[in-house]
Every structure is written in C-alpha cells, then in structure tokens.
Coordinates of C-alpha atoms and ligand atoms in Angstrom, one line a residue:
X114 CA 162.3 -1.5 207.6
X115 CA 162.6 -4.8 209.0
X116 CA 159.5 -6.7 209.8
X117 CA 160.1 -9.5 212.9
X118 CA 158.4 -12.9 212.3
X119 CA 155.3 -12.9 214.3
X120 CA 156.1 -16.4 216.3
X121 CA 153.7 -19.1 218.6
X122 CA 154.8 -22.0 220.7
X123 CA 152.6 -24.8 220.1
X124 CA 152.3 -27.1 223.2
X125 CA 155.0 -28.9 222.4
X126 CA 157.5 -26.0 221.8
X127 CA 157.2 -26.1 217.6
X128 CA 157.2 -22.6 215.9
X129 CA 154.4 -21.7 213.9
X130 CA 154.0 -18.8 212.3
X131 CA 150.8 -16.2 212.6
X132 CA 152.1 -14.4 209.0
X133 CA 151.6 -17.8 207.1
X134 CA 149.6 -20.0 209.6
X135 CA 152.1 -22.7 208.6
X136 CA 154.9 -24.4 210.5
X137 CA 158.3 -23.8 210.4
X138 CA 159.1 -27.7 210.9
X139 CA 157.3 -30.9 210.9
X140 CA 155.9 -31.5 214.8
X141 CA 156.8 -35.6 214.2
X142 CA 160.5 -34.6 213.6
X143 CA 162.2 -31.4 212.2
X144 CA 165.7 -32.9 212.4
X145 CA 164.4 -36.3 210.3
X146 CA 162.4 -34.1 207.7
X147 CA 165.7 -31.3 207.3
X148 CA 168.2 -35.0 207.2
X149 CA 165.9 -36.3 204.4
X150 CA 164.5 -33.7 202.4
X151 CA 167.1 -31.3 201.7
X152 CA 170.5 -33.4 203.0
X153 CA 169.6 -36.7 201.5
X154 CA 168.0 -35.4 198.4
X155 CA 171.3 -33.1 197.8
X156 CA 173.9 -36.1 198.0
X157 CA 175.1 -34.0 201.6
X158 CA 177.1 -35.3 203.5
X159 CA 178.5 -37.2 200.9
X160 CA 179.4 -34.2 198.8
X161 CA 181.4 -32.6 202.1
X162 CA 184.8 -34.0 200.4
X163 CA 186.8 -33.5 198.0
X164 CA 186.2 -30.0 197.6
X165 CA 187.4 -26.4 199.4
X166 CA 184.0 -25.0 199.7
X167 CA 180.8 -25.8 198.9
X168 CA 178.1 -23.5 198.8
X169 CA 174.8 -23.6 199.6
X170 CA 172.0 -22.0 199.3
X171 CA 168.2 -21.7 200.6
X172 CA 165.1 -19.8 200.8
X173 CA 163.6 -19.0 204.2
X174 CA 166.0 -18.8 207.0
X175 CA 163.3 -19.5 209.6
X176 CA 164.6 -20.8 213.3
X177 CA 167.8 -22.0 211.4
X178 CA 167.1 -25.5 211.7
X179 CA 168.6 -26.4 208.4
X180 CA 171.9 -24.2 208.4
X181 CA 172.6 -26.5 212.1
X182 CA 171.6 -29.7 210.5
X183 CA 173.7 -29.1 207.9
X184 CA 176.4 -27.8 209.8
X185 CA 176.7 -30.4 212.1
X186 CA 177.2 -33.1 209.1
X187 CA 180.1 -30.6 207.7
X188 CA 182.0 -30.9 211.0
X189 CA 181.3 -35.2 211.5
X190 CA 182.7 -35.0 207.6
X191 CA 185.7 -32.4 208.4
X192 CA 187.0 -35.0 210.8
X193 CA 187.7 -37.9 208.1
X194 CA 188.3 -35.0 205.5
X195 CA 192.6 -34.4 205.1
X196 CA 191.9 -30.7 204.7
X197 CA 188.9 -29.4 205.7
X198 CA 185.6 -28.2 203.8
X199 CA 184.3 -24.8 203.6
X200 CA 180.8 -24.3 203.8
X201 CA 179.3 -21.2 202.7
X202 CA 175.7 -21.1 203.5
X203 CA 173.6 -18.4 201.6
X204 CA 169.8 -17.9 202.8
X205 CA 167.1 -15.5 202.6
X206 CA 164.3 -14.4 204.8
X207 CA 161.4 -12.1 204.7
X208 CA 160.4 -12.3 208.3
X209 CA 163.4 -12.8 210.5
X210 CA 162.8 -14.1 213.8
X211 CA 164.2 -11.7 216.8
X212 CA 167.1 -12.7 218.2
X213 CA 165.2 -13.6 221.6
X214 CA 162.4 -15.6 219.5
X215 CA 165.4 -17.3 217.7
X216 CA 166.9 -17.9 221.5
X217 CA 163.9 -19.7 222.7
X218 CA 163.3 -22.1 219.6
X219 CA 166.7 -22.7 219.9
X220 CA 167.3 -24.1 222.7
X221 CA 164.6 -27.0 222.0
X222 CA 167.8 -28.9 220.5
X223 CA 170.1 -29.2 222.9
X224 CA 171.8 -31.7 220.3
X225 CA 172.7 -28.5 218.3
X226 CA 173.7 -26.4 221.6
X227 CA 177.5 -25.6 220.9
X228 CA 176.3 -24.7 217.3
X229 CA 173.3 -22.3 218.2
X230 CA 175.8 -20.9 221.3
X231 CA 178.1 -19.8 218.3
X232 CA 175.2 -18.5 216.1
X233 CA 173.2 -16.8 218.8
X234 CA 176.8 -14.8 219.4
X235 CA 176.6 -13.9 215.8
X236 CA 173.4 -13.2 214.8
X237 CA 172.5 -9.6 215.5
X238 CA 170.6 -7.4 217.9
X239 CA 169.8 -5.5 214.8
X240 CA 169.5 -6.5 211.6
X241 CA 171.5 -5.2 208.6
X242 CA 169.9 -5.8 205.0
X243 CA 172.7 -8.5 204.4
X244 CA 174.1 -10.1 207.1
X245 CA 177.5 -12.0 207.1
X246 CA 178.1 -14.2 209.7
X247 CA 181.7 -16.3 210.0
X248 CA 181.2 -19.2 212.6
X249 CA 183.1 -22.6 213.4
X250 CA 186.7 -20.7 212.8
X251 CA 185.8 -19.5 209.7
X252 CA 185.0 -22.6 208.3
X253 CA 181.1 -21.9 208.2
X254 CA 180.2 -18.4 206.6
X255 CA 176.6 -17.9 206.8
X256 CA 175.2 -14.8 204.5
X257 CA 171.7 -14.1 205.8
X258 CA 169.9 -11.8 203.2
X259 CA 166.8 -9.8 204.6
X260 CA 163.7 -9.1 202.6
X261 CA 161.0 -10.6 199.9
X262 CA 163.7 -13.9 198.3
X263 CA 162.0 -12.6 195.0
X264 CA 163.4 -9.0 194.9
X265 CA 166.8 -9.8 196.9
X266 CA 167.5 -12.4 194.5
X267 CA 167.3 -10.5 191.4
X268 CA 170.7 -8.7 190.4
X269 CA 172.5 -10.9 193.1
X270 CA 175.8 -11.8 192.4
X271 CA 177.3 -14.8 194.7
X272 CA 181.4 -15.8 194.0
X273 CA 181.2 -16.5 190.4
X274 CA 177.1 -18.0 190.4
X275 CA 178.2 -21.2 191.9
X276 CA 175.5 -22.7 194.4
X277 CA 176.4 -26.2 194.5
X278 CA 173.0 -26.8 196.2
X279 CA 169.5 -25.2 197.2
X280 CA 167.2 -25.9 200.1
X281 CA 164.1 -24.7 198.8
X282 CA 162.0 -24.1 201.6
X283 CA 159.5 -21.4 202.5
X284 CA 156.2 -22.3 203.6
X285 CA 153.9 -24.6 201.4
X286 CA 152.9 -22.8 198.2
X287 CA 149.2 -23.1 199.5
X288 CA 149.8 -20.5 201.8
X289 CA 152.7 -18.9 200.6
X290 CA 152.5 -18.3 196.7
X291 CA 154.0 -15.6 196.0
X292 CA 157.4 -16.7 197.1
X293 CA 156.8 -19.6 194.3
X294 CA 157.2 -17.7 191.2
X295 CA 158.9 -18.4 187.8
X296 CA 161.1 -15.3 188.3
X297 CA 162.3 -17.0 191.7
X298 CA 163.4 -20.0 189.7
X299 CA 165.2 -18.5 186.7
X300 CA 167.4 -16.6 189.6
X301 CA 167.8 -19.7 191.2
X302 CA 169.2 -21.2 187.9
X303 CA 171.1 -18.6 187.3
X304 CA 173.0 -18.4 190.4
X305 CA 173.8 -22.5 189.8
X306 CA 176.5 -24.5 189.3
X307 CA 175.7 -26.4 186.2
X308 CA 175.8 -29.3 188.0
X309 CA 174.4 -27.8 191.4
X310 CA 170.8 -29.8 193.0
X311 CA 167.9 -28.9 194.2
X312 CA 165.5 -30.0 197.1
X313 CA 162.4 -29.2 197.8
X314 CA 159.4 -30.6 200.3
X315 CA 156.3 -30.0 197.7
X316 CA 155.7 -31.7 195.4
X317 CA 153.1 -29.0 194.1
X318 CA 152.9 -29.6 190.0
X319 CA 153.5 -25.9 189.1
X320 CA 156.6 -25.7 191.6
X321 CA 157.8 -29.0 189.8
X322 CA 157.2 -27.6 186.3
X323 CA 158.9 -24.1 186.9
X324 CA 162.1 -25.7 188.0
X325 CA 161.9 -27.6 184.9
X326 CA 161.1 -24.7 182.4
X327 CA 163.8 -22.6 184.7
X328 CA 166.8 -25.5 184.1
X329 CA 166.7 -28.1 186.7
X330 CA 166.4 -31.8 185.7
X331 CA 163.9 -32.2 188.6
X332 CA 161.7 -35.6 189.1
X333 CA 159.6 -37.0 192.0
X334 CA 160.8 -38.5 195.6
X335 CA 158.6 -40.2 198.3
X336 CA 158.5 -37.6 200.6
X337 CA 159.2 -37.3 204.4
X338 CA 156.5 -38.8 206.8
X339 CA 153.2 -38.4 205.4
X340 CA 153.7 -36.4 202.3
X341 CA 153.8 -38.6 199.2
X342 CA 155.8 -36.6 197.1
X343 CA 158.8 -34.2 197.1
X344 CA 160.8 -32.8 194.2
X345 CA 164.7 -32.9 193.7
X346 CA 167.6 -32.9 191.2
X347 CA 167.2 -36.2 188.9
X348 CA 169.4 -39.1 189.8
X349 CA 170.3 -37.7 193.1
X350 CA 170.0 -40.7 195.3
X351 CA 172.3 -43.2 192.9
X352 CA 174.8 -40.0 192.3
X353 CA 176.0 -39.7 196.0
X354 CA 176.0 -42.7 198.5
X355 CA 174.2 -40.7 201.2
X356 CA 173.8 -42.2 204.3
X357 CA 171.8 -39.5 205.7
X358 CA 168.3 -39.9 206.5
X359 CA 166.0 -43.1 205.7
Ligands
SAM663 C1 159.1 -23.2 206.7 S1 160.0 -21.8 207.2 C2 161.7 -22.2 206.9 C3 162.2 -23.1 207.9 C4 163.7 -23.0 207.9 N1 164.4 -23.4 206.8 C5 164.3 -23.6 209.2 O1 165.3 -24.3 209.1 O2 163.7 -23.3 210.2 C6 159.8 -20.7 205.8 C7 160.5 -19.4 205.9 O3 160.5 -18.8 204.7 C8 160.3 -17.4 204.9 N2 159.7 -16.8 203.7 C9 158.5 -16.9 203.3 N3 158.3 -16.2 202.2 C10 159.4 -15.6 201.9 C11 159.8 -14.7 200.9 N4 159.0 -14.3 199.9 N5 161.1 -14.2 200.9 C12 162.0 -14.6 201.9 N6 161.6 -15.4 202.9 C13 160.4 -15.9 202.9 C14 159.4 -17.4 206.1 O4 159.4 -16.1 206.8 C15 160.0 -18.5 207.0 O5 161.0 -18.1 207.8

C-alpha cells in the first residue's frame, strides 16, 4: 500500500511535512539551495555536454523541486549542445505527495510552469510501485520508485549501474535516520559510475564517514545560506567550471 505524504502550507506557501516535522525546501530560497547544493556541487550544468545521457539519481522525490531545477538547466544546455542530452532522472520516495498536493506546491513557481504542466500530465492518479515517466519528447525520463529508499534500493539494477550523479536528499538525519544508513550507501556505490558525484546538504559526521567507508571520495563544502557545512565528491568545484549557483 501506498502511504500519501501528510503535507502543510506554511504562511508563505513552503511544504512541510507532519511525518518528519522538517521542510521539504529552505523558506529563504528552494531554487538557490537545489542550484547550489546538488547542481553546483555535481559540476551540472556543466556536465550537460558531451555526453548522450546522463543519469541521475536522488533520494526523496518530495514536491519535485530538484528534477525541475535540474531540468530546466538540461534544456538552457540542449540549446548550445549539437545533439542533444538525455537526462535520465532516477528518484525514490517513501511518502509521495498526491497528485493534487503535488498540484498546489507546484504552482508556487510559476518559473517552472511549462515543466510542472508536463509533469502534472504524467504523474499518476494512482501510483504504481515504479513509475516511469517520459517528458520533454523523450528527452527527460524520470523513474520515480515508491517505498522505504533502503529496501527499493537493494537488488536494483539501473542500465549497466551507471549513476553519473546523486542528489542525496531526504530530510536531515536528526529527524530522519533511518534513511541514513551504511547499507543505503554501499547501494549507492554500487549503482555508481566510478567516476559519478555525490551531493549532499548535511554535513552530519556519520553521513560524511559512511560515504567514505561505502567508496566516495567525499570532503567538506560551505553550505547554502546558513548551514556551515555540506558534503560532496572531492575536487568538484575545480573539475567542472559550474556557473550555477554562488
Ligand atoms: C527534503 S524532502 C526532498 C525534497 C525534494 N528533493 C524536492 O525537490 O522537493 C525529503 C523527501 O525524502 C522522502 N523520504 C524520507 N525518508 C525516505 C526513505 N527512507 N525512503 C524514501 N524516501 C524518503 C520524504 O518523504 C521527502 O519527500
């Protein structure tokens, strides 16, 4: 069975969630925090060339806020790109949000409003255990996978292991961890490119040490707004010119 994210509006339209008492975004700036934490720290949208597809992949679907950020950046790239990029966007959620809660938080980015018209038309009434969805033409394939991240992930097979990069979201390991295990990480690994990246927004130590013991070269990044810290793939920033986010 399914279980529907149980959703609140703060005042100023943010999502918050009831299950985790934790936010899905930052209030100062969802868009800024996606753009640096888990763009910026992943070389995207520099990495959207040169390549047929590049895959993605993240923990905690949420309102979709990341897949749009990111999706938006594939099609500014797409348009300097001679052939264009793939993007394959794999993600996993617990607690899906309905498709009317996904509606309403939705349309507070009116930015993102052809993008969420052509999700909202593809994301279900109902649900299915894992959910393909094939947007922009085909050029966007988004593979939502329902249920705990920690069982889904486990014999999952995605073309030939080859995540070029994660979003690891989810809400902050304080009130979330048991999404934030060692066996989440190794699966992570696992299902990597060997030279794929990883973002995250904590900088929680035993987060930062699991990715290490797991496989990923992981260090320390000022993070977004007022968090000090974040963690992501070593190198990142002088790897890929990004010029996404500050
Ligand atoms: C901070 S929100 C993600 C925000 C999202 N990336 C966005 O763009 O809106 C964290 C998400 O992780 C999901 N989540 C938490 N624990 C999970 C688990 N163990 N397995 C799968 N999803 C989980 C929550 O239901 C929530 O939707």
């Amino acid at each position: 069975m399914i279980n529907n994210a149980n959703l609140k509006f703060d005042e100023n339209g943010v999502p918050y969630s009831s299950d985790f008492d934790d936010i899905y975004f930052s209030k100062k700036d969802g868009i800024a925090e996606t753009t640096y934490v888990f763009l910026k720290h992943n070389g995207i949208p520099s990495r959207f060339k040169n390549t047929g597809c590049f895959h993605i992949a993240e923990t905690g679907f949420g309102t979709g806020l990341n897949l749009l950020v990111t999706w938006q950046q594939l099609n500014q790239a797409n348009q300097s790109n001679p052939s264009p990029v793939k993007l394959k966007f794999t993600t996993f959620e617990k607690y899906p949000l309905s498709k009317s809660d996904l509606t309403s938080t939705l349309s507070a980015w009116p930015e993102f409003k052809s993008l969420s018209v052509q999700l909202l038309n593809a994301y279900p009434e109902k649900l299915l255990d894992d959910n393909t969805m094939i947007l922009e033409n085909g050029n966007v394939e988004l593979r939502l996978i329902i249920g705990d991240v920690n069982e889904s992930i486990t014999n999952l097979v995605v073309s030939n292991n080859e995540v070029d990069a994660w979003y690891l979201d989810g809400f902050a390991p304080s009130k979330n961890p048991d999404m934030w295990t060692e066996h989440l990480f190794n699966n992570m690994r696992r299902l990597t490119k060997e030279q794929g990246t990883i973002a995250t927004f904590t900088a929680a130590g035993h987060v930062r040490r699991g990715l290490i013991t797991s496989g990923f070269d992981v260090v320390k990044y000022k993070g977004f707004g007022y968090k000090r810290d974040m963690v992501a793939s070593r190198g990142i920033l002088d790897r890929f010119e990004s010029d996404s986010g500050k």
